[in-house]
PDB file of C-alpha atoms in Angstrom:
ATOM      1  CA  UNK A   6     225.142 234.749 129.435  1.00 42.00           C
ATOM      2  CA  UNK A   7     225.355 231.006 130.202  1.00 41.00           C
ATOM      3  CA  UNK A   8     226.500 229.616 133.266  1.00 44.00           C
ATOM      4  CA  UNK A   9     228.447 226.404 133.474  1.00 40.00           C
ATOM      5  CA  UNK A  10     228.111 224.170 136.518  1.00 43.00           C
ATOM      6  CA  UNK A  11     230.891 222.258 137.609  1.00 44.00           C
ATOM      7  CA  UNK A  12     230.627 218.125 138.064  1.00 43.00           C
ATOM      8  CA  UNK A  13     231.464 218.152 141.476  1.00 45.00           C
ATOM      9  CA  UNK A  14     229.122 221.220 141.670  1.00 47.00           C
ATOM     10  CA  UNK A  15     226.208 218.863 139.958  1.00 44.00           C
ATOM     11  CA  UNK A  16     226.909 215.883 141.976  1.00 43.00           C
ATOM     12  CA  UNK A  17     226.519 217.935 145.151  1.00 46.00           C
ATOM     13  CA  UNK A  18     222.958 219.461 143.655  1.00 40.00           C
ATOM     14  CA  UNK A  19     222.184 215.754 143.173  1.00 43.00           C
ATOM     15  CA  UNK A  20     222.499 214.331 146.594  1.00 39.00           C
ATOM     16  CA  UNK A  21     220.661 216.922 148.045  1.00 47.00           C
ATOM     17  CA  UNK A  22     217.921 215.862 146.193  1.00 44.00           C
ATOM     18  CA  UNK A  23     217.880 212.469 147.099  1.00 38.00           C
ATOM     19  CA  UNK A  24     218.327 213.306 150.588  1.00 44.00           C
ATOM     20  CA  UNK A  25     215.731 215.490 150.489  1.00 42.00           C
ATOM     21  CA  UNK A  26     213.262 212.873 148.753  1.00 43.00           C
ATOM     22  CA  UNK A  27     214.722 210.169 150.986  1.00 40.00           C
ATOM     23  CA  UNK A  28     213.603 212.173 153.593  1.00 43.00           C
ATOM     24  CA  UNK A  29     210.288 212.999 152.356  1.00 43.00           C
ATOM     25  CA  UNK A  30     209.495 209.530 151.991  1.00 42.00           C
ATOM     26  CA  UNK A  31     210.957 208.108 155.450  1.00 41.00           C
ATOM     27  CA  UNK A  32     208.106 211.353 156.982  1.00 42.00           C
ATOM     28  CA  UNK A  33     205.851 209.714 155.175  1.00 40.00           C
ATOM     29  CA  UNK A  34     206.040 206.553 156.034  1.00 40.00           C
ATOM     30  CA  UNK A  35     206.615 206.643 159.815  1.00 44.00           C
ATOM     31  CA  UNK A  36     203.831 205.837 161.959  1.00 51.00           C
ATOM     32  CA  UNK A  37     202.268 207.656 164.918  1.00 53.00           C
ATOM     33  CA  UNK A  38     203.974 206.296 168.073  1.00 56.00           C
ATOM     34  CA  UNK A  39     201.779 204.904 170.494  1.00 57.00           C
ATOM     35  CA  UNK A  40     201.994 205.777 173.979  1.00 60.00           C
ATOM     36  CA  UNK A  41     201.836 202.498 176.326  1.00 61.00           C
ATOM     37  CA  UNK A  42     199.290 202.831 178.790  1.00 67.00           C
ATOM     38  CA  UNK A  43     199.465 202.783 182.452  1.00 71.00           C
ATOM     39  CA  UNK A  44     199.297 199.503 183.711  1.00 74.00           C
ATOM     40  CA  UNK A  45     198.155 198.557 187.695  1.00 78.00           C
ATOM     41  CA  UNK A  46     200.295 196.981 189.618  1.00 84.00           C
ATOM     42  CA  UNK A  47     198.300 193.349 190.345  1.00 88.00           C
ATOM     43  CA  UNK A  48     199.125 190.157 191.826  1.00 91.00           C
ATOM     44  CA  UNK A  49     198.265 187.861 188.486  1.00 95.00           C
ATOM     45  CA  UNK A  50     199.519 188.798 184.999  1.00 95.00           C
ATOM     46  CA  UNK A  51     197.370 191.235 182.707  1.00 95.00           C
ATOM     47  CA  UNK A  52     195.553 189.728 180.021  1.00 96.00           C
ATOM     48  CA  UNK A  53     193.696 192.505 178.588  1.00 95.00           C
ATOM     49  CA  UNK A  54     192.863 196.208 179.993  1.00 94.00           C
ATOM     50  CA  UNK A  55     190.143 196.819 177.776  1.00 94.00           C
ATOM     51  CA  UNK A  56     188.687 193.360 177.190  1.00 95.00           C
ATOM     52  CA  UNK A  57     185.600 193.345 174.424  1.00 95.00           C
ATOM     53  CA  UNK A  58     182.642 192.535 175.598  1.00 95.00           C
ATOM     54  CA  UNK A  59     182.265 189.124 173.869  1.00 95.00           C
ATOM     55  CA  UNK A  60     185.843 188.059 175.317  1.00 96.00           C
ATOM     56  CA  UNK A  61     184.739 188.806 178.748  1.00 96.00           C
ATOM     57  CA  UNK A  62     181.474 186.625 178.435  1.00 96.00           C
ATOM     58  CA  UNK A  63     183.583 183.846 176.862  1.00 96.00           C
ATOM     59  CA  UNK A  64     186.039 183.301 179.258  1.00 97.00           C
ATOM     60  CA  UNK A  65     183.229 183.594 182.388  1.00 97.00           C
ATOM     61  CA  UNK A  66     184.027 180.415 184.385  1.00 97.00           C
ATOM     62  CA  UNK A  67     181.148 177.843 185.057  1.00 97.00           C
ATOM     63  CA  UNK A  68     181.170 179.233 188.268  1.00 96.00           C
ATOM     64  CA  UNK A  69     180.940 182.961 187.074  1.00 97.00           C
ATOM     65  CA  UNK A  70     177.357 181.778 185.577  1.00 97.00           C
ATOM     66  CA  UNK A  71     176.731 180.030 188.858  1.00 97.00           C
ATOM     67  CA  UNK A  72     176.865 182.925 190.941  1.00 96.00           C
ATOM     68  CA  UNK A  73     175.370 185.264 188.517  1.00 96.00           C
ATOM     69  CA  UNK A  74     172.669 183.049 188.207  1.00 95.00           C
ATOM     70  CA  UNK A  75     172.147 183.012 192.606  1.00 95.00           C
ATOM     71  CA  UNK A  76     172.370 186.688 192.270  1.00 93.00           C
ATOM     72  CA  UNK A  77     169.531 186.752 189.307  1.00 94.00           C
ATOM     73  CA  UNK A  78     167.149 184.572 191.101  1.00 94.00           C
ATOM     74  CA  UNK A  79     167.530 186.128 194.639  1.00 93.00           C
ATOM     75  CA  UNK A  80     165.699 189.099 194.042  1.00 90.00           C
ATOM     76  CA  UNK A  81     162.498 187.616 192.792  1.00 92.00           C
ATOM     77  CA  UNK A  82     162.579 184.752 194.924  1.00 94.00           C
ATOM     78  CA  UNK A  83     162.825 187.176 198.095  1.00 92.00           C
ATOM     79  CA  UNK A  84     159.961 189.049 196.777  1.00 88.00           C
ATOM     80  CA  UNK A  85     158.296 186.413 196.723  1.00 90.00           C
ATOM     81  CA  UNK A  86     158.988 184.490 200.165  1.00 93.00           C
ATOM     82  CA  UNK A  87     158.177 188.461 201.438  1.00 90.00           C
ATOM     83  CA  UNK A  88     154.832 188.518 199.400  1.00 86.00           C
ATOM     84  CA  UNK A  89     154.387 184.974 201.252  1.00 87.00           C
ATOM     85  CA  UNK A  90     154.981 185.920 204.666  1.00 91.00           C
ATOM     86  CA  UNK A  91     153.520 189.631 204.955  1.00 87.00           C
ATOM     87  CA  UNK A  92     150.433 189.579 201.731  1.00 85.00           C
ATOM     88  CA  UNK A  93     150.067 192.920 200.563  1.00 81.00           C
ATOM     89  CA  UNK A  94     146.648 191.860 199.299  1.00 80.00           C
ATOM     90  CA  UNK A  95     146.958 193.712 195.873  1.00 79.00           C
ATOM     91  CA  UNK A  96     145.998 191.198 193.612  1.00 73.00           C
ATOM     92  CA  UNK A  97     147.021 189.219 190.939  1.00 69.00           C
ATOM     93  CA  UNK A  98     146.577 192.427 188.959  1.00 76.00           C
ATOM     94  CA  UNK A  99     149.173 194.692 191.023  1.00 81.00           C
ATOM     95  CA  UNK A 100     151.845 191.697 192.188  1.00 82.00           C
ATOM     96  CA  UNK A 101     152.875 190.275 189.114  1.00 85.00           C
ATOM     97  CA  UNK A 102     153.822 193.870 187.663  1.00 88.00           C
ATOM     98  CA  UNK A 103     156.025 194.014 190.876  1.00 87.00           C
ATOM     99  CA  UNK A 104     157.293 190.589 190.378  1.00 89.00           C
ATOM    100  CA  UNK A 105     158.443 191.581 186.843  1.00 91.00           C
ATOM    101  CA  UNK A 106     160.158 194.158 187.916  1.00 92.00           C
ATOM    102  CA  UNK A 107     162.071 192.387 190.752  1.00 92.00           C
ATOM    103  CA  UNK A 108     162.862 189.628 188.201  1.00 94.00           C
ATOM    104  CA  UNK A 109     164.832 192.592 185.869  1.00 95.00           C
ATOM    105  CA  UNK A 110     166.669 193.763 188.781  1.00 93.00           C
ATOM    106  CA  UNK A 111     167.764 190.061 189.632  1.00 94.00           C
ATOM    107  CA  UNK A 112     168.860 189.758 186.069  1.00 95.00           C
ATOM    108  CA  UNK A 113     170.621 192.959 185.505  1.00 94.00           C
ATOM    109  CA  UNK A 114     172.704 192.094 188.788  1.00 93.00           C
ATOM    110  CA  UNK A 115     173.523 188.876 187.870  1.00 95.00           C
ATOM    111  CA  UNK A 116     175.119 189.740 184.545  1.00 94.00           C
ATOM    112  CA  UNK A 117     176.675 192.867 186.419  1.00 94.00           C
ATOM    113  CA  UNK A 118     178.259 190.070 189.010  1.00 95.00           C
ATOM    114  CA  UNK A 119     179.535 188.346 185.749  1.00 96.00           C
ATOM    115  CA  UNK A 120     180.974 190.509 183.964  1.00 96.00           C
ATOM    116  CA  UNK A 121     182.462 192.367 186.680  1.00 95.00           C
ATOM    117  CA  UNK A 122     184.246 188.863 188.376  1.00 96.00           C
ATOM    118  CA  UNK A 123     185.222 187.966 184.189  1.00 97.00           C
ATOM    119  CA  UNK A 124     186.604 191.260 184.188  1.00 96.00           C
ATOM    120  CA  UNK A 125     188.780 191.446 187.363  1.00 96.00           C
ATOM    121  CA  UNK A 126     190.430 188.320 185.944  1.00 97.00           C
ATOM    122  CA  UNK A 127     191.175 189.926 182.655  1.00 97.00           C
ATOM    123  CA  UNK A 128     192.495 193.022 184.454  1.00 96.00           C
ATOM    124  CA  UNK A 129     194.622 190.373 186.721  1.00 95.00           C
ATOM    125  CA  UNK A 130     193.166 191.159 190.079  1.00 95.00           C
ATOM    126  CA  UNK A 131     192.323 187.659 190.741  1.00 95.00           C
ATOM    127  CA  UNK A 132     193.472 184.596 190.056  1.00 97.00           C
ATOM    128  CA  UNK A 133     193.966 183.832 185.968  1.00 96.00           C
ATOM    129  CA  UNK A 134     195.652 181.015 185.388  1.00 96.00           C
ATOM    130  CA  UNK A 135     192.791 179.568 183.179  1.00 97.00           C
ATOM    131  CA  UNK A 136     192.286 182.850 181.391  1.00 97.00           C
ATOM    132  CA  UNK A 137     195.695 183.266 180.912  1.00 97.00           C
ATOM    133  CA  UNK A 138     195.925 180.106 179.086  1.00 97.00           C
ATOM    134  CA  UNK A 139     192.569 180.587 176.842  1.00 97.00           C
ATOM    135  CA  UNK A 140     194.545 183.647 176.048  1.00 97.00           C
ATOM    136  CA  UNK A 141     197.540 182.442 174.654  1.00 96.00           C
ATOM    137  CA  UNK A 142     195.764 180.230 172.666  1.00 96.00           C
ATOM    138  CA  UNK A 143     193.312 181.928 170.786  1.00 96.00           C
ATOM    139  CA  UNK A 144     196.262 184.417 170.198  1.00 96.00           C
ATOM    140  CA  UNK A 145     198.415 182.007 168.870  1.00 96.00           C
ATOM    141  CA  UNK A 146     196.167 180.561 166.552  1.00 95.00           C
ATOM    142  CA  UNK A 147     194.966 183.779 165.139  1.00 95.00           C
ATOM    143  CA  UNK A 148     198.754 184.472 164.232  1.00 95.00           C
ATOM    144  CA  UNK A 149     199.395 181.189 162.633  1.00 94.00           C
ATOM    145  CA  UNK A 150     196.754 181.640 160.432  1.00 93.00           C
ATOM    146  CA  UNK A 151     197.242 185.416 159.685  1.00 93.00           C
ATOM    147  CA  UNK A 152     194.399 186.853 161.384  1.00 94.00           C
ATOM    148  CA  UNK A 153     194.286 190.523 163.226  1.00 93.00           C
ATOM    149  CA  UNK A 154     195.180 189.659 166.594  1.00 94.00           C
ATOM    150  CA  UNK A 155     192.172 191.362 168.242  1.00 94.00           C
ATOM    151  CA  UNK A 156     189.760 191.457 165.133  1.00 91.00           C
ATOM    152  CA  UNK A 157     189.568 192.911 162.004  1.00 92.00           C
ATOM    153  CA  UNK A 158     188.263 196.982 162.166  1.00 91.00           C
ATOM    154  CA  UNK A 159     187.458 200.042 159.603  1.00 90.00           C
ATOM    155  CA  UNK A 160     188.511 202.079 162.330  1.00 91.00           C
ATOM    156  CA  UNK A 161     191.921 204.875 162.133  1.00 91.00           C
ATOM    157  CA  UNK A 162     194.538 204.026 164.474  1.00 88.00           C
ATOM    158  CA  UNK A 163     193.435 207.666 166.424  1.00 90.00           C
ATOM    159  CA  UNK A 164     189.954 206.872 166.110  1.00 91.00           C
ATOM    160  CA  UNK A 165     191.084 202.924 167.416  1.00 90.00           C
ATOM    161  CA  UNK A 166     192.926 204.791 170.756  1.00 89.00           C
ATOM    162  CA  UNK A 167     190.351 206.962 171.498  1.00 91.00           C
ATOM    163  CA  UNK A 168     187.838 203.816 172.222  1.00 91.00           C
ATOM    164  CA  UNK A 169     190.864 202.439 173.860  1.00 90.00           C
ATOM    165  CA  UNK A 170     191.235 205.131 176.147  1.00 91.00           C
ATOM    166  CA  UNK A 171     187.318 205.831 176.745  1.00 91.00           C
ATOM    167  CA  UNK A 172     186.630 202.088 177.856  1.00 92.00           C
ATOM    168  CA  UNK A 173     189.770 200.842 179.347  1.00 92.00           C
ATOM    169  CA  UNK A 174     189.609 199.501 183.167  1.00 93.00           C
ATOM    170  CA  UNK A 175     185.864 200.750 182.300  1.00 92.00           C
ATOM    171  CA  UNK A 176     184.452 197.922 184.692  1.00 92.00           C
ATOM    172  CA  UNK A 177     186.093 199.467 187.864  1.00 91.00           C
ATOM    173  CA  UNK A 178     183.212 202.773 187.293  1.00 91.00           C
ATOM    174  CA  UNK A 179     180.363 200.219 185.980  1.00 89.00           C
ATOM    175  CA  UNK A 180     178.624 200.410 188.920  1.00 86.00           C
ATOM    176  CA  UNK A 181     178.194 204.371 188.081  1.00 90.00           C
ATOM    177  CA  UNK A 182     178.527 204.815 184.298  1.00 89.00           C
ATOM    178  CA  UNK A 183     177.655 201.102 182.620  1.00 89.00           C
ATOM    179  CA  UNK A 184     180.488 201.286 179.685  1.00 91.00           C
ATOM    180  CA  UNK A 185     181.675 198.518 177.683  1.00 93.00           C
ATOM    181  CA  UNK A 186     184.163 197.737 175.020  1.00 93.00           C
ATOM    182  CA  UNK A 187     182.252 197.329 171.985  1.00 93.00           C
ATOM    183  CA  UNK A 188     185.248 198.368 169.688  1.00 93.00           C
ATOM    184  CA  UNK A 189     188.080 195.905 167.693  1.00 93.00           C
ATOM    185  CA  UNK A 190     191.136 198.095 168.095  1.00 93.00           C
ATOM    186  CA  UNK A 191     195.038 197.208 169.477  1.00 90.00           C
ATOM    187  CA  UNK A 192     195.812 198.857 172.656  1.00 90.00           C
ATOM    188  CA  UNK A 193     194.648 196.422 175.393  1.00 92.00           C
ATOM    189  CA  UNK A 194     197.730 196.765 177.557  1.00 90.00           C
ATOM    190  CA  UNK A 195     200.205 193.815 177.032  1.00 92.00           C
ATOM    191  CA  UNK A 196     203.084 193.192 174.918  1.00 91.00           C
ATOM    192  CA  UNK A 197     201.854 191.027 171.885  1.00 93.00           C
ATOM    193  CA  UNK A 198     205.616 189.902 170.596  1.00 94.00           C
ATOM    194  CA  UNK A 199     205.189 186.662 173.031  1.00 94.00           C
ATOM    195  CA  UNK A 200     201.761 185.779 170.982  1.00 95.00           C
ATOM    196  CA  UNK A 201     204.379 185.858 167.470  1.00 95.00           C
ATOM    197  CA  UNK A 202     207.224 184.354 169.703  1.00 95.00           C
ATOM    198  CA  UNK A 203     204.870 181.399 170.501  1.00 94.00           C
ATOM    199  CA  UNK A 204     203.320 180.673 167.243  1.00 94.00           C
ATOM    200  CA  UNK A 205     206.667 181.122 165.669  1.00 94.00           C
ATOM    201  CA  UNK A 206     208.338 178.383 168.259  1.00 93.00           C
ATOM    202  CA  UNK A 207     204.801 176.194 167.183  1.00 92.00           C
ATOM    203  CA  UNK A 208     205.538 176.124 163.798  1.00 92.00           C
ATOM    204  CA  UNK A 209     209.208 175.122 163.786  1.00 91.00           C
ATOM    205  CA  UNK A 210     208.743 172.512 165.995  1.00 91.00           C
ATOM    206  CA  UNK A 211     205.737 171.387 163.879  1.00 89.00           C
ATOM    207  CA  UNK A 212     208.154 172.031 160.878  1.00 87.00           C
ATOM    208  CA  UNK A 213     211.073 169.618 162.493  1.00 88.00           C
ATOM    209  CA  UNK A 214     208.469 167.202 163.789  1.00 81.00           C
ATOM    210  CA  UNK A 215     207.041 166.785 160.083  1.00 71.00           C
ATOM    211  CA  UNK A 216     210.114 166.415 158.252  1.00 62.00           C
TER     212      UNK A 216
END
């Protein structure tokens, strides 16, 4: 027995084939949404909420290295002046040890002092007016010349959140758990559409000035 299937029948069958692959292939291709994070409510804008560690050295101010470099020397140099004033008549042998030791201290507060004032500006406790700007330009560039915004990584975009979410306002529990940003991913916080926005107002008016 054959069975005969009407045109209208067929062209029915049809589209519910192409929904269904349309369909199929829309599923496939959507990404995994990405929850914003919470932001802080601060006085200066927010540059980045999980700034990597080389950003944060490279936007210390002169005076960030000024003070961490106070902090560094104070510990030894107190040592010292106490070794001066009250000898504990050890020796060469058993002060310089102690001197060593002091001098690591001073040095792992100092950079703590840095990064943690580099930091606060990043997070937009303090005032960022300087960082802000260094900001916008590196970004900029990187988009006119096609480059990942915050670094190129081999990283999943799940794998990329969760060092996002382990590290992010990290600084704020340094003092506790030391835990830094080590990680190229893209969830630092901030809206990046002004970075394209700017380059793409950059090039037209370098495009209008040229011609």
């Amino acid at each position: 027995m054959v069975s005969l299937v009407s045109p209208s029948n067929s062209q029915n069958f049809n589209l519910q084939c192409l929904h269904i692959h349309t369909s199929s292939n829309m599923a496939t291709d959507t990404k995994t949404a990405i929850v914003p994070s919470k932001r802080a409510n601060t006085d200066y804008p927010l540059i980045d909420s999980d700034p990597h560690l080389k950003r944060v050295f490279g936007y210390a101010r002169p005076s960030d290295w000024a003070v961490a470099g106070g902090m560094a020397s104070a510990a030894p140099i107190s040592f010292w002046i106490m070794e001066r004033a009250s000898p504990s008549h050890v020796g060469r042998g058993g002060f310089a040890p102690v001197m060593r030791l002091a001098t690591a201290v001073g040095l792992l507060g100092g950079l703590h002092v840095l990064y943690q004032r580099s930091c606060q500006r990043f997070y937009g406790f303090t005032e960022n007016s300087r960082e802000v700007a260094m900001d916008t330009r590196e970004m900029v560039d990187k988009v006119k010349k096609g480059e990942p915004l915050y670094g190129k990584s081999q990283m999943s975009s799940n794998l990329q959140g969760m060092a996002a979410r382990n590290s992010r306002y990290s600084e704020l529990f340094i003092h506790v758990v030391p835990w830094f940003n080590f990680v190229n991913h893209d969830q630092h916080g901030v809206d990046t559409a002004k970075y394209y926005q700017q380059a793409e107002q950059e090039l037209e008016a370098e495009r209008t000035g040229s011609s």
